[in-house]
Amino acid sequence: MRRLLAPAGVLAACAAAFAYVAVVDPDEPGHYPVCPLRRFTGLWCPACGGLRGAHALAHGDLAGSLEANAVAVLGYGLFAVFWGAWVVGAARGRAPAPPLGRGSLWTLGALLTVFTIVRNLPFGGRLHP
């Protein structure tokens, strides 16, 4: 049972964060900091719209969440899969393995870079939050 404390703590922290975002609307000014990249350059970063997406997802609006930031929603799903694998591994007594290898991290970084560039081009307007 002790092996499940860390995954349980991570789950509790994520649940608390999602509960806060569900209660405190990111569209109301003054509750969350403004994205510094957006503020100083006018460009959308890969995380812009992530809070609005989490708010919509917490309210059961998957379409609204995907519209706010589809990459963030995919990230929430991947996190859930990796967390589930962590729990299963911990329950079986295995040490947690890194969820992604070096090549996967480079691929993820490249995809986020492409997403960021495309969402800031004129034809990428559908990717804006």
GROMACS .gro file of N, CA, C and O in nm:
model
  516
    1MET      N    1   0.081  -0.120   0.000
    1MET     CA    2   0.000   0.000   0.000
    1MET      C    3   0.086   0.127   0.000
    1MET      O    4   0.048   0.226  -0.058
    2ARG      N    5   0.202   0.116   0.063
    2ARG     CA    6   0.290   0.232   0.072
    2ARG      C    7   0.339   0.277  -0.067
    2ARG      O    8   0.363   0.395  -0.091
    3ARG      N    9   0.352   0.180  -0.159
    3ARG     CA   10   0.400   0.210  -0.294
    3ARG      C   11   0.302   0.298  -0.371
    3ARG      O   12   0.339   0.362  -0.468
    4LEU      N   13   0.176   0.299  -0.329
    4LEU     CA   14   0.074   0.377  -0.401
    4LEU      C   15   0.060   0.519  -0.347
    4LEU      O   16  -0.022   0.596  -0.398
    5LEU      N   17   0.138   0.555  -0.245
    5LEU     CA   18   0.126   0.690  -0.188
    5LEU      C   19   0.164   0.800  -0.287
    5LEU      O   20   0.095   0.900  -0.298
    6ALA      N   21   0.274   0.780  -0.358
    6ALA     CA   22   0.316   0.883  -0.455
    6ALA      C   23   0.214   0.901  -0.567
    6ALA      O   24   0.173   1.014  -0.596
    7PRO      N   25   0.168   0.792  -0.632
    7PRO     CA   26   0.065   0.812  -0.735
    7PRO      C   27  -0.063   0.873  -0.678
    7PRO      O   28  -0.127   0.956  -0.743
    8ALA      N   29  -0.099   0.835  -0.555
    8ALA     CA   30  -0.219   0.893  -0.493
    8ALA      C   31  -0.200   1.041  -0.467
    8ALA      O   32  -0.292   1.121  -0.486
    9GLY      N   33  -0.080   1.081  -0.426
    9GLY     CA   34  -0.052   1.223  -0.404
    9GLY      C   35  -0.060   1.303  -0.532
    9GLY      O   36  -0.114   1.414  -0.535
   10VAL      N   37  -0.006   1.246  -0.640
   10VAL     CA   38  -0.012   1.314  -0.770
   10VAL      C   39  -0.157   1.327  -0.816
   10VAL      O   40  -0.200   1.432  -0.864
   11LEU      N   41  -0.234   1.220  -0.797
   11LEU     CA   42  -0.376   1.225  -0.834
   11LEU      C   43  -0.451   1.331  -0.752
   11LEU      O   44  -0.531   1.407  -0.807
   12ALA      N   45  -0.422   1.337  -0.623
   12ALA     CA   46  -0.488   1.437  -0.538
   12ALA      C   47  -0.453   1.579  -0.581
   12ALA      O   48  -0.540   1.666  -0.587
   13ALA      N   49  -0.325   1.602  -0.615
   13ALA     CA   50  -0.283   1.735  -0.660
   13ALA      C   51  -0.350   1.772  -0.792
   13ALA      O   52  -0.398   1.886  -0.809
   14CYS      N   53  -0.356   1.678  -0.885
   14CYS     CA   54  -0.422   1.705  -1.015
   14CYS      C   55  -0.572   1.727  -0.998
   14CYS      O   56  -0.629   1.815  -1.061
   15ALA      N   57  -0.634   1.648  -0.912
   15ALA     CA   58  -0.777   1.664  -0.887
   15ALA      C   59  -0.804   1.801  -0.824
   15ALA      O   60  -0.901   1.868  -0.860
   16ALA      N   61  -0.718   1.842  -0.731
   16ALA     CA   62  -0.736   1.973  -0.668
   16ALA      C   63  -0.719   2.085  -0.771
   16ALA      O   64  -0.796   2.182  -0.771
   17ALA      N   65  -0.619   2.072  -0.858
   17ALA     CA   66  -0.597   2.174  -0.961
   17ALA      C   67  -0.716   2.181  -1.056
   17ALA      O   68  -0.764   2.291  -1.089
   18PHE      N   69  -0.766   2.066  -1.101
   18PHE     CA   70  -0.881   2.065  -1.191
   18PHE      C   71  -1.005   2.119  -1.120
   18PHE      O   72  -1.087   2.190  -1.181
   19ALA      N   73  -1.022   2.088  -0.992
   19ALA     CA   74  -1.137   2.140  -0.917
   19ALA      C   75  -1.130   2.291  -0.907
   19ALA      O   76  -1.231   2.361  -0.923
   20TYR      N   77  -1.010   2.345  -0.882
   20TYR     CA   78  -0.995   2.490  -0.875
   20TYR      C   79  -1.028   2.555  -1.009
   20TYR      O   80  -1.100   2.654  -1.014
   21VAL      N   81  -0.974   2.498  -1.117
   21VAL     CA   82  -1.000   2.554  -1.250
   21VAL      C   83  -1.148   2.539  -1.286
   21VAL      O   84  -1.204   2.624  -1.355
   22ALA      N   85  -1.212   2.434  -1.237
   22ALA     CA   86  -1.355   2.417  -1.264
   22ALA      C   87  -1.438   2.525  -1.195
   22ALA      O   88  -1.538   2.572  -1.250
   23VAL      N   89  -1.394   2.567  -1.077
   23VAL     CA   90  -1.470   2.666  -0.999
   23VAL      C   91  -1.435   2.808  -1.041
   23VAL      O   92  -1.522   2.895  -1.048
   24VAL      N   93  -1.308   2.835  -1.069
   24VAL     CA   94  -1.262   2.970  -1.102
   24VAL      C   95  -1.240   2.979  -1.253
   24VAL      O   96  -1.145   2.925  -1.306
   25ASP      N   97  -1.331   3.047  -1.320
   25ASP     CA   98  -1.330   3.056  -1.466
   25ASP      C   99  -1.209   3.133  -1.517
   25ASP      O  100  -1.186   3.248  -1.478
   26PRO      N  101  -1.128   3.073  -1.606
   26PRO     CA  102  -1.012   3.143  -1.661
   26PRO      C  103  -1.047   3.262  -1.749
   26PRO      O  104  -0.961   3.346  -1.776
   27ASP      N  105  -1.171   3.269  -1.797
   27ASP     CA  106  -1.211   3.383  -1.880
   27ASP      C  107  -1.238   3.509  -1.798
   27ASP      O  108  -1.248   3.617  -1.856
   28GLU      N  109  -1.248   3.496  -1.667
   28GLU     CA  110  -1.265   3.614  -1.581
   28GLU      C  111  -1.128   3.667  -1.543
   28GLU      O  112  -1.046   3.593  -1.488
   29PRO      N  113  -1.101   3.794  -1.572
   29PRO     CA  114  -0.966   3.847  -1.546
   29PRO      C  115  -0.935   3.856  -1.397
   29PRO      O  116  -1.023   3.868  -1.313
   30GLY      N  117  -0.805   3.845  -1.367
   30GLY     CA  118  -0.758   3.865  -1.231
   30GLY      C  119  -0.734   3.739  -1.151
   30GLY      O  120  -0.678   3.745  -1.042
   31HIS      N  121  -0.774   3.623  -1.201
   31HIS     CA  122  -0.756   3.500  -1.124
   31HIS      C  123  -0.629   3.424  -1.162
   31HIS      O  124  -0.576   3.349  -1.082
   32TYR      N  125  -0.584   3.439  -1.284
   32TYR     CA  126  -0.468   3.366  -1.333
   32TYR      C  127  -0.372   3.465  -1.398
   32TYR      O  128  -0.415   3.566  -1.454
   33PRO      N  129  -0.242   3.435  -1.395
   33PRO     CA  130  -0.147   3.525  -1.462
   33PRO      C  131  -0.164   3.518  -1.614
   33PRO      O  132  -0.207   3.417  -1.668
   34VAL      N  133  -0.130   3.626  -1.679
   34VAL     CA  134  -0.136   3.633  -1.824
   34VAL      C  135  -0.012   3.565  -1.881
   34VAL      O  136   0.097   3.575  -1.824
   35CYS      N  137  -0.027   3.495  -1.992
   35CYS     CA  138   0.085   3.430  -2.058
   35CYS      C  139   0.188   3.537  -2.096
   35CYS      O  140   0.156   3.631  -2.170
   36PRO      N  141   0.312   3.525  -2.047
   36PRO     CA  142   0.411   3.627  -2.080
   36PRO      C  143   0.444   3.635  -2.229
   36PRO      O  144   0.466   3.744  -2.281
   37LEU      N  145   0.448   3.521  -2.298
   37LEU     CA  146   0.476   3.525  -2.441
   37LEU      C  147   0.366   3.599  -2.515
   37LEU      O  148   0.393   3.685  -2.600
   38ARG      N  149   0.242   3.572  -2.480
   38ARG     CA  150   0.128   3.639  -2.544
   38ARG      C  151   0.129   3.789  -2.511
   38ARG      O  152   0.102   3.873  -2.596
   39ARG      N  153   0.160   3.820  -2.386
   39ARG     CA  154   0.157   3.960  -2.342
   39ARG      C  155   0.263   4.044  -2.412
   39ARG      O  156   0.236   4.156  -2.453
   40PHE      N  157   0.386   3.991  -2.422
   40PHE     CA  158   0.495   4.072  -2.474
   40PHE      C  159   0.517   4.060  -2.624
   40PHE      O  160   0.576   4.149  -2.684
   41THR      N  161   0.470   3.952  -2.686
   41THR     CA  162   0.493   3.936  -2.830
   41THR      C  163   0.364   3.928  -2.911
   41THR      O  164   0.369   3.944  -3.033
   42GLY      N  165   0.253   3.897  -2.845
   42GLY     CA  166   0.128   3.878  -2.918
   42GLY      C  167   0.115   3.740  -2.980
   42GLY      O  168   0.018   3.712  -3.050
   43LEU      N  169   0.212   3.651  -2.954
   43LEU     CA  170   0.209   3.516  -3.009
   43LEU      C  171   0.144   3.420  -2.912
   43LEU      O  172   0.152   3.437  -2.790
   44TRP      N  173   0.080   3.317  -2.966
   44TRP     CA  174   0.020   3.212  -2.884
   44TRP      C  175   0.126   3.107  -2.852
   44TRP      O  176   0.189   3.055  -2.943
   45CYS      N  177   0.144   3.075  -2.726
   45CYS     CA  178   0.237   2.968  -2.689
   45CYS      C  179   0.163   2.835  -2.697
   45CYS      O  180   0.041   2.833  -2.712
   46PRO      N  181   0.233   2.722  -2.686
   46PRO     CA  182   0.163   2.594  -2.696
   46PRO      C  183   0.064   2.571  -2.582
   46PRO      O  184  -0.028   2.491  -2.595
   47ALA      N  185   0.080   2.640  -2.471
   47ALA     CA  186  -0.010   2.620  -2.357
   47ALA      C  187  -0.127   2.719  -2.355
   47ALA      O  188  -0.220   2.700  -2.276
   48CYS      N  189  -0.123   2.822  -2.437
   48CYS     CA  190  -0.232   2.920  -2.437
   48CYS      C  191  -0.365   2.850  -2.464
   48CYS      O  192  -0.378   2.775  -2.561
   49GLY      N  193  -0.460   2.874  -2.378
   49GLY     CA  194  -0.591   2.811  -2.389
   49GLY      C  195  -0.601   2.684  -2.306
   49GLY      O  196  -0.708   2.624  -2.297
   50GLY      N  197  -0.491   2.642  -2.245
   50GLY     CA  198  -0.492   2.520  -2.165
   50GLY      C  199  -0.583   2.528  -2.044
   50GLY      O  200  -0.654   2.433  -2.012
   51LEU      N  201  -0.583   2.642  -1.976
   51LEU     CA  202  -0.672   2.659  -1.861
   51LEU      C  203  -0.818   2.662  -1.905
   51LEU      O  204  -0.904   2.603  -1.840
   52ARG      N  205  -0.845   2.731  -2.015
   52ARG     CA  206  -0.984   2.733  -2.066
   52ARG      C  207  -1.026   2.593  -2.107
   52ARG      O  208  -1.140   2.552  -2.086
   53GLY      N  209  -0.932   2.517  -2.165
   53GLY     CA  210  -0.961   2.379  -2.202
   53GLY      C  211  -0.987   2.293  -2.081
   53GLY      O  212  -1.079   2.209  -2.081
   54ALA      N  213  -0.908   2.310  -1.975
   54ALA     CA  214  -0.928   2.233  -1.852
   54ALA      C  215  -1.061   2.270  -1.788
   54ALA      O  216  -1.133   2.183  -1.737
   55HIS      N  217  -1.097   2.399  -1.793
   55HIS     CA  218  -1.225   2.444  -1.738
   55HIS      C  219  -1.341   2.379  -1.813
   55HIS      O  220  -1.435   2.327  -1.752
   56ALA      N  221  -1.333   2.381  -1.945
   56ALA     CA  222  -1.438   2.320  -2.026
   56ALA      C  223  -1.445   2.169  -2.001
   56ALA      O  224  -1.554   2.112  -1.988
   57LEU      N  225  -1.329   2.104  -1.993
   57LEU     CA  226  -1.326   1.960  -1.970
   57LEU      C  227  -1.382   1.924  -1.833
   57LEU      O  228  -1.456   1.826  -1.819
   58ALA      N  229  -1.352   2.006  -1.733
   58ALA     CA  230  -1.405   1.982  -1.599
   58ALA      C  231  -1.557   1.995  -1.595
   58ALA      O  232  -1.623   1.939  -1.508
   59HIS      N  233  -1.612   2.069  -1.690
   59HIS     CA  234  -1.758   2.086  -1.699
   59HIS      C  235  -1.819   1.991  -1.801
   59HIS      O  236  -1.937   2.005  -1.837
   60GLY      N  237  -1.739   1.896  -1.852
   60GLY     CA  238  -1.790   1.795  -1.943
   60GLY      C  239  -1.803   1.839  -2.087
   60GLY      O  240  -1.865   1.771  -2.167
   61ASP      N  241  -1.743   1.953  -2.123
   61ASP     CA  242  -1.752   2.007  -2.258
   61ASP      C  243  -1.625   1.970  -2.335
   61ASP      O  244  -1.532   2.050  -2.345
   62LEU      N  245  -1.622   1.849  -2.390
   62LEU     CA  246  -1.504   1.802  -2.462
   62LEU      C  247  -1.480   1.886  -2.588
   62LEU      O  248  -1.366   1.921  -2.618
   63ALA      N  249  -1.585   1.920  -2.660
   63ALA     CA  250  -1.569   2.000  -2.782
   63ALA      C  251  -1.510   2.137  -2.750
   63ALA      O  252  -1.419   2.184  -2.818
   64GLY      N  253  -1.560   2.201  -2.646
   64GLY     CA  254  -1.507   2.331  -2.605
   64GLY      C  255  -1.363   2.320  -2.558
   64GLY      O  256  -1.281   2.410  -2.582
   65SER      N  257  -1.331   2.212  -2.492
   65SER     CA  258  -1.195   2.189  -2.445
   65SER      C  259  -1.100   2.172  -2.562
   65SER      O  260  -0.991   2.230  -2.564
   66LEU      N  261  -1.140   2.092  -2.660
   66LEU     CA  262  -1.057   2.073  -2.779
   66LEU      C  263  -1.041   2.202  -2.857
   66LEU      O  264  -0.935   2.228  -2.913
   67GLU      N  265  -1.144   2.283  -2.860
   67GLU     CA  266  -1.137   2.411  -2.930
   67GLU      C  267  -1.041   2.507  -2.860
   67GLU      O  268  -0.971   2.583  -2.926
   68ALA      N  269  -1.036   2.504  -2.728
   68ALA     CA  270  -0.949   2.593  -2.653
   68ALA      C  271  -0.802   2.557  -2.673
   68ALA      O  272  -0.718   2.644  -2.696
   69ASN      N  273  -0.769   2.428  -2.663
   69ASN     CA  274  -0.632   2.383  -2.686
   69ASN      C  275  -0.631   2.232  -2.697
   69ASN      O  276  -0.625   2.160  -2.596
   70ALA      N  277  -0.637   2.183  -2.819
   70ALA     CA  278  -0.643   2.039  -2.844
   70ALA      C  279  -0.517   1.967  -2.794
   70ALA      O  280  -0.525   1.856  -2.744
   71VAL      N  281  -0.403   2.032  -2.805
   71VAL     CA  282  -0.279   1.970  -2.760
   71VAL      C  283  -0.281   1.950  -2.608
   71VAL      O  284  -0.236   1.848  -2.558
   72ALA      N  285  -0.335   2.046  -2.535
   72ALA     CA  286  -0.344   2.032  -2.390
   72ALA      C  287  -0.437   1.916  -2.354
   72ALA      O  288  -0.406   1.837  -2.264
   73VAL      N  289  -0.547   1.903  -2.425
   73VAL     CA  290  -0.640   1.792  -2.397
   73VAL      C  291  -0.572   1.658  -2.425
   73VAL      O  292  -0.586   1.564  -2.346
   74LEU      N  293  -0.496   1.649  -2.533
   74LEU     CA  294  -0.419   1.528  -2.560
   74LEU      C  295  -0.318   1.503  -2.448
   74LEU      O  296  -0.295   1.389  -2.407
   75GLY      N  297  -0.258   1.611  -2.398
   75GLY     CA  298  -0.164   1.599  -2.287
   75GLY      C  299  -0.231   1.547  -2.161
   75GLY      O  300  -0.173   1.464  -2.089
   76TYR      N  301  -0.354   1.593  -2.134
   76TYR     CA  302  -0.427   1.542  -2.016
   76TYR      C  303  -0.452   1.392  -2.032
   76TYR      O  304  -0.436   1.316  -1.937
   77GLY      N  305  -0.487   1.352  -2.153
   77GLY     CA  306  -0.512   1.210  -2.178
   77GLY      C  307  -0.385   1.126  -2.164
   77GLY      O  308  -0.387   1.019  -2.102
   78LEU      N  309  -0.275   1.174  -2.220
   78LEU     CA  310  -0.147   1.102  -2.208
   78LEU      C  311  -0.104   1.093  -2.062
   78LEU      O  312  -0.055   0.990  -2.017
   79PHE      N  313  -0.124   1.202  -1.989
   79PHE     CA  314  -0.090   1.200  -1.847
   79PHE      C  315  -0.171   1.092  -1.775
   79PHE      O  316  -0.117   1.017  -1.693
   80ALA      N  317  -0.299   1.082  -1.807
   80ALA     CA  318  -0.384   0.980  -1.743
   80ALA      C  319  -0.335   0.839  -1.775
   80ALA      O  320  -0.331   0.753  -1.687
   81VAL      N  321  -0.294   0.816  -1.899
   81VAL     CA  322  -0.242   0.684  -1.938
   81VAL      C  323  -0.113   0.654  -1.863
   81VAL      O  324  -0.096   0.545  -1.807
   82PHE      N  325  -0.020   0.750  -1.860
   82PHE     CA  326   0.106   0.728  -1.790
   82PHE      C  327   0.084   0.711  -1.640
   82PHE      O  328   0.149   0.630  -1.574
   83TRP      N  329  -0.010   0.786  -1.584
   83TRP     CA  330  -0.041   0.773  -1.441
   83TRP      C  331  -0.098   0.634  -1.413
   83TRP      O  332  -0.060   0.571  -1.314
   84GLY      N  333  -0.186   0.588  -1.499
   84GLY     CA  334  -0.242   0.454  -1.482
   84GLY      C  335  -0.135   0.346  -1.489
   84GLY      O  336  -0.135   0.252  -1.408
   85ALA      N  337  -0.041   0.359  -1.581
   85ALA     CA  338   0.070   0.264  -1.590
   85ALA      C  339   0.157   0.270  -1.465
   85ALA      O  340   0.205   0.167  -1.416
   86TRP      N  341   0.175   0.389  -1.411
   86TRP     CA  342   0.251   0.406  -1.288
   86TRP      C  343   0.183   0.334  -1.171
   86TRP      O  344   0.247   0.264  -1.094
   87VAL      N  345   0.052   0.350  -1.162
   87VAL     CA  346  -0.024   0.284  -1.054
   87VAL      C  347  -0.015   0.132  -1.067
   87VAL      O  348   0.010   0.062  -0.967
   88VAL      N  349  -0.033   0.081  -1.187
   88VAL     CA  350  -0.025  -0.064  -1.207
   88VAL      C  351   0.114  -0.115  -1.172
   88VAL      O  352   0.130  -0.216  -1.103
   89GLY      N  353   0.216  -0.044  -1.218
   89GLY     CA  354   0.353  -0.083  -1.187
   89GLY      C  355   0.382  -0.078  -1.037
   89GLY      O  356   0.445  -0.168  -0.981
   90ALA      N  357   0.333   0.027  -0.972
   90ALA     CA  358   0.355   0.040  -0.827
   90ALA      C  359   0.282  -0.071  -0.752
   90ALA      O  360   0.334  -0.127  -0.656
   91ALA      N  361   0.162  -0.103  -0.795
   91ALA     CA  362   0.086  -0.210  -0.728
   91ALA      C  363   0.154  -0.345  -0.744
   91ALA      O  364   0.144  -0.429  -0.655
   92ARG      N  365   0.225  -0.363  -0.854
   92ARG     CA  366   0.296  -0.490  -0.877
   92ARG      C  367   0.437  -0.489  -0.819
   92ARG      O  368   0.510  -0.587  -0.833
   93GLY      N  369   0.476  -0.376  -0.759
   93GLY     CA  370   0.607  -0.368  -0.696
   93GLY      C  371   0.722  -0.332  -0.787
   93GLY      O  372   0.837  -0.347  -0.750
   94ARG      N  373   0.692  -0.282  -0.906
   94ARG     CA  374   0.797  -0.242  -0.999
   94ARG      C  375   0.831  -0.096  -0.981
   94ARG      O  376   0.745  -0.014  -0.953
   95ALA      N  377   0.957  -0.063  -0.999
   95ALA     CA  378   0.999   0.076  -0.992
   95ALA      C  379   0.943   0.151  -1.113
   95ALA      O  380   0.933   0.094  -1.222
   96PRO      N  381   0.907   0.277  -1.095
   96PRO     CA  382   0.852   0.352  -1.210
   96PRO      C  383   0.958   0.372  -1.317
   96PRO      O  384   1.070   0.411  -1.289
   97ALA      N  385   0.921   0.341  -1.439
   97ALA     CA  386   1.009   0.361  -1.554
   97ALA      C  387   0.979   0.497  -1.616
   97ALA      O  388   0.867   0.546  -1.606
   98PRO      N  389   1.078   0.559  -1.676
   98PRO     CA  390   1.050   0.686  -1.745
   98PRO      C  391   0.942   0.664  -1.851
   98PRO      O  392   0.951   0.568  -1.928
   99PRO      N  393   0.840   0.749  -1.854
   99PRO     CA  394   0.730   0.727  -1.947
   99PRO      C  395   0.768   0.745  -2.093
   99PRO      O  396   0.710   0.684  -2.180
  100LEU      N  397   0.866   0.829  -2.119
  100LEU     CA  398   0.906   0.854  -2.257
  100LEU      C  399   1.058   0.844  -2.269
  100LEU      O  400   1.131   0.891  -2.183
  101GLY      N  401   1.103   0.787  -2.378
  101GLY     CA  402   1.246   0.780  -2.406
  101GLY      C  403   1.295   0.911  -2.466
  101GLY      O  404   1.218   1.003  -2.494
  102ARG      N  405   1.423   0.918  -2.487
  102ARG     CA  406   1.485   1.040  -2.540
  102ARG      C  407   1.430   1.077  -2.678
  102ARG      O  408   1.398   1.192  -2.704
  103GLY      N  409   1.416   0.979  -2.765
  103GLY     CA  410   1.363   1.005  -2.899
  103GLY      C  411   1.219   1.054  -2.894
  103GLY      O  412   1.180   1.144  -2.969
  104SER      N  413   1.141   0.997  -2.803
  104SER     CA  414   1.001   1.040  -2.789
  104SER      C  415   0.993   1.184  -2.740
  104SER      O  416   0.907   1.260  -2.783
  105LEU      N  417   1.082   1.221  -2.649
  105LEU     CA  418   1.082   1.358  -2.599
  105LEU      C  419   1.121   1.457  -2.709
  105LEU      O  420   1.062   1.565  -2.719
  106TRP      N  421   1.217   1.420  -2.793
  106TRP     CA  422   1.254   1.507  -2.906
  106TRP      C  423   1.137   1.519  -3.005
  106TRP      O  424   1.110   1.627  -3.057
  107THR      N  425   1.069   1.409  -3.029
  107THR     CA  426   0.953   1.411  -3.118
  107THR      C  427   0.844   1.498  -3.061
  107THR      O  428   0.783   1.579  -3.133
  108LEU      N  429   0.817   1.484  -2.933
  108LEU     CA  430   0.717   1.567  -2.867
  108LEU      C  431   0.752   1.715  -2.875
  108LEU      O  432   0.668   1.799  -2.906
  109GLY      N  433   0.879   1.747  -2.850
  109GLY     CA  434   0.924   1.885  -2.861
  109GLY      C  435   0.908   1.940  -3.002
  109GLY      O  436   0.865   2.054  -3.021
  110ALA      N  437   0.939   1.859  -3.103
  110ALA     CA  438   0.924   1.901  -3.242
  110ALA      C  439   0.777   1.924  -3.276
  110ALA      O  440   0.742   2.023  -3.342
  111LEU      N  441   0.690   1.835  -3.231
  111LEU     CA  442   0.547   1.851  -3.257
  111LEU      C  443   0.491   1.975  -3.190
  111LEU      O  444   0.409   2.047  -3.249
  112LEU      N  445   0.534   2.002  -3.067
  112LEU     CA  446   0.488   2.124  -2.998
  112LEU      C  447   0.540   2.249  -3.069
  112LEU      O  448   0.469   2.350  -3.077
  113THR      N  449   0.661   2.243  -3.120
  113THR     CA  450   0.716   2.356  -3.195
  113THR      C  451   0.635   2.380  -3.322
  113THR      O  452   0.599   2.495  -3.353
  114VAL      N  453   0.606   2.274  -3.395
  114VAL     CA  454   0.525   2.288  -3.518
  114VAL      C  455   0.386   2.341  -3.483
  114VAL      O  456   0.335   2.432  -3.551
  115PHE      N  457   0.324   2.288  -3.378
  115PHE     CA  458   0.193   2.336  -3.335
  115PHE      C  459   0.197   2.485  -3.303
  115PHE      O  460   0.109   2.561  -3.345
  116THR      N  461   0.301   2.529  -3.233
  116THR     CA  462   0.314   2.669  -3.196
  116THR      C  463   0.331   2.756  -3.319
  116THR      O  464   0.269   2.863  -3.329
  117ILE      N  465   0.412   2.714  -3.413
  117ILE     CA  466   0.434   2.792  -3.535
  117ILE      C  467   0.305   2.800  -3.616
  117ILE      O  468   0.264   2.908  -3.658
  118VAL      N  469   0.240   2.686  -3.636
  118VAL     CA  470   0.118   2.684  -3.719
  118VAL      C  471   0.008   2.767  -3.656
  118VAL      O  472  -0.063   2.840  -3.725
  119ARG      N  473  -0.008   2.760  -3.524
  119ARG     CA  474  -0.118   2.835  -3.461
  119ARG      C  475  -0.095   2.986  -3.468
  119ARG      O  476  -0.187   3.063  -3.446
  120ASN      N  477   0.029   3.029  -3.496
  120ASN     CA  478   0.057   3.171  -3.507
  120ASN      C  479   0.063   3.221  -3.650
  120ASN      O  480   0.086   3.339  -3.674
  121LEU      N  481   0.042   3.134  -3.747
  121LEU     CA  482   0.037   3.174  -3.888
  121LEU      C  483  -0.108   3.209  -3.925
  121LEU      O  484  -0.203   3.164  -3.860
  122PRO      N  485  -0.126   3.289  -4.032
  122PRO     CA  486  -0.262   3.331  -4.068
  122PRO      C  487  -0.359   3.214  -4.090
  122PRO      O  488  -0.476   3.222  -4.053
  123PHE      N  489  -0.314   3.104  -4.148
  123PHE     CA  490  -0.405   2.992  -4.175
  123PHE      C  491  -0.426   2.904  -4.052
  123PHE      O  492  -0.506   2.811  -4.056
  124GLY      N  493  -0.359   2.934  -3.942
  124GLY     CA  494  -0.374   2.853  -3.820
  124GLY      C  495  -0.472   2.914  -3.721
  124GLY      O  496  -0.471   2.878  -3.603
  125GLY      N  497  -0.556   3.002  -3.768
  125GLY     CA  498  -0.653   3.069  -3.680
  125GLY      C  499  -0.745   2.976  -3.605
  125GLY      O  500  -0.791   3.008  -3.496
  126ARG      N  501  -0.773   2.859  -3.660
  126ARG     CA  502  -0.861   2.763  -3.591
  126ARG      C  503  -0.793   2.706  -3.466
  126ARG      O  504  -0.860   2.646  -3.383
  127LEU      N  505  -0.662   2.723  -3.456
  127LEU     CA  506  -0.589   2.670  -3.341
  127LEU      C  507  -0.576   2.772  -3.228
  127LEU      O  508  -0.517   2.741  -3.125
  128HIS      N  509  -0.629   2.893  -3.249
  128HIS     CA  510  -0.626   2.994  -3.142
  128HIS      C  511  -0.731   2.960  -3.037
  128HIS      O  512  -0.837   2.911  -3.070
  129PRO      N  513  -0.699   2.989  -2.910
  129PRO     CA  514  -0.802   2.965  -2.806
  129PRO      C  515  -0.919   3.061  -2.819
  129PRO      O  516  -0.910   3.164  -2.875
   0.00000   0.00000   0.00000
